[in-house]
XYZ file of C-alpha atoms in Angstrom:
160
model
C -0.117 -0.002 0.106
C 2.839 2.262 0.645
C 4.143 1.945 -2.765
C 0.665 2.707 -4.166
C 0.261 5.757 -1.713
C 3.708 6.877 -3.349
C 2.727 6.303 -6.937
C -0.545 8.292 -6.340
C 1.373 11.007 -4.690
C 3.750 10.892 -7.333
C 1.057 10.900 -9.924
C -0.876 13.628 -8.261
C 2.308 15.791 -8.078
C 2.897 15.337 -11.670
C -0.390 15.887 -12.674
C -0.627 18.994 -10.744
C 2.912 20.132 -12.251
C 1.414 19.434 -15.699
C -1.673 21.413 -14.735
C 0.684 24.224 -13.681
C 2.391 24.022 -16.854
C -0.669 23.671 -18.976
C -2.332 26.740 -17.074
C 0.945 28.549 -17.461
C 1.132 27.837 -21.228
C -2.597 28.650 -21.679
C -1.999 31.917 -20.026
C 0.931 32.661 -21.752
C -0.971 31.506 -25.399
C -3.888 33.697 -24.257
C -1.590 36.847 -23.382
C -0.042 36.315 -26.767
C -3.401 35.906 -28.596
C -4.738 38.961 -26.832
C -1.168 40.932 -27.807
C -1.533 39.568 -31.209
C -5.413 40.724 -31.538
C -4.616 43.832 -29.930
C -1.731 44.465 -32.506
C -3.986 43.273 -35.558
C -6.899 45.735 -34.247
C -4.364 48.755 -34.036
C -3.071 47.665 -37.682
C -6.291 47.100 -38.770
C -7.604 50.514 -37.251
C -4.721 52.242 -38.645
C -5.150 50.820 -42.121
C -9.035 51.812 -41.839
C -8.206 55.455 -40.958
C -5.502 55.617 -43.698
C -7.850 54.330 -46.116
C -10.541 56.531 -44.788
C -8.363 59.487 -45.115
C -7.323 58.369 -48.809
C -10.834 58.145 -49.740
C -11.576 61.275 -48.584
C -8.785 62.908 -50.163
C -9.827 60.971 -53.372
C -13.293 62.014 -52.953
C -12.415 66.025 -52.221
C -10.215 65.802 -55.478
C -12.940 64.036 -57.484
C -15.372 66.644 -56.082
C -13.164 69.539 -57.272
C -12.560 68.077 -60.765
C -16.186 67.327 -60.936
C -17.028 70.867 -60.158
C -14.374 72.548 -62.242
C -15.810 70.348 -65.309
C -19.169 71.226 -64.250
C -18.311 74.944 -64.187
C -16.284 74.481 -67.712
C -19.313 73.046 -69.287
C -21.532 75.661 -67.959
C -19.272 78.048 -69.338
C -19.060 76.336 -72.834
C -22.861 75.777 -72.752
C -23.374 79.387 -72.144
C -20.726 80.467 -74.656
C -22.679 78.021 -77.225
C -25.939 79.401 -76.331
C -24.716 82.989 -76.655
C -23.208 82.492 -80.129
C -26.386 80.509 -81.133
C -28.404 83.480 -80.179
C -26.263 86.035 -81.773
C -26.420 83.865 -85.167
C -29.925 83.528 -84.981
C -30.498 87.373 -84.297
C -27.896 88.070 -87.435
C -29.826 85.631 -89.482
C -33.358 86.935 -88.533
C -31.759 90.663 -89.110
C -30.459 89.319 -92.742
C -33.852 87.704 -93.494
C -35.616 90.885 -92.437
C -33.515 93.019 -94.492
C -33.987 90.467 -97.502
C -37.572 90.275 -97.034
C -37.975 94.270 -96.898
C -35.757 94.305 -100.101
C -38.001 91.906 -101.924
C -41.327 93.541 -100.538
C -40.033 96.960 -101.581
C -39.084 95.493 -105.095
C -42.368 93.704 -105.344
C -44.157 97.061 -104.347
C -42.346 98.726 -106.933
C -43.393 96.209 -109.424
C -46.637 96.252 -108.655
C -46.978 100.067 -108.867
C -45.262 100.193 -112.235
C -47.477 97.569 -113.573
C -50.434 99.258 -111.956
C -49.338 102.587 -113.588
C -48.718 100.656 -117.026
C -52.139 98.847 -116.611
C -53.679 102.286 -115.844
C -52.245 103.878 -118.874
C -53.365 101.051 -121.352
C -56.671 101.020 -119.601
C -56.827 105.066 -120.061
C -55.478 104.685 -123.724
C -58.063 102.175 -124.429
C -60.980 104.043 -122.746
C -59.795 107.026 -124.835
C -59.905 105.084 -128.068
C -63.206 103.593 -127.129
C -64.635 106.906 -126.349
C -63.425 108.264 -129.631
C -65.127 105.552 -131.520
C -68.160 105.707 -129.388
C -68.313 109.419 -130.096
C -67.549 109.104 -133.725
C -70.526 106.467 -133.942
C -72.657 108.559 -131.936
C -72.037 111.724 -134.035
C -72.456 109.321 -137.332
C -75.533 107.989 -135.775
C -76.981 111.278 -134.824
C -76.228 112.680 -138.617
C -78.233 109.606 -139.863
C -80.861 110.107 -137.551
C -81.133 113.690 -138.103
C -81.088 112.905 -142.091
C -83.902 110.411 -141.717
C -85.807 112.730 -139.561
C -85.522 115.332 -142.218
C -86.357 112.924 -144.980
C -89.308 111.750 -142.820
C -90.543 115.102 -142.185
C -90.112 116.094 -145.736
C -92.055 113.134 -146.918
C -94.772 113.648 -144.228
C -95.037 117.303 -145.039
C -95.365 116.278 -148.731
C -98.215 113.934 -148.004
C -99.872 116.417 -145.743
C -99.783 118.921 -148.814
C -101.422 116.340 -151.010
């Protein structure tokens, strides 16, 4: 029994020593893991912070570029619109001048034709009036001659 008791004590002592060593190793391992986790967390946080700063710088730069392009596009758009308006106004002015010149020429042509037509009509009227007056005069002479002959015949018949 004494041997067994010694073996039990030795086993218990060995077991206790193994437990202490295991606990010490586990504690060291836990400390190392926690230290690594802490270091990793710090690295990750530093990396995140750097990335955030880089992203913010890029975002700011992109915004500046976008705003500069937007401003340039607006200026170009306004310049094109202004040029277009000037071109349209110049064309309108030219068209108005051309229309006024054509209208003036048309009015002159119409007035010249009216004048020519009036002269032709007046000449035609004058000729017609002369013919009508000549015919009227001839008719009057014929009528007067017929009346005179008729009157002479009537008077001759009455005297008979």
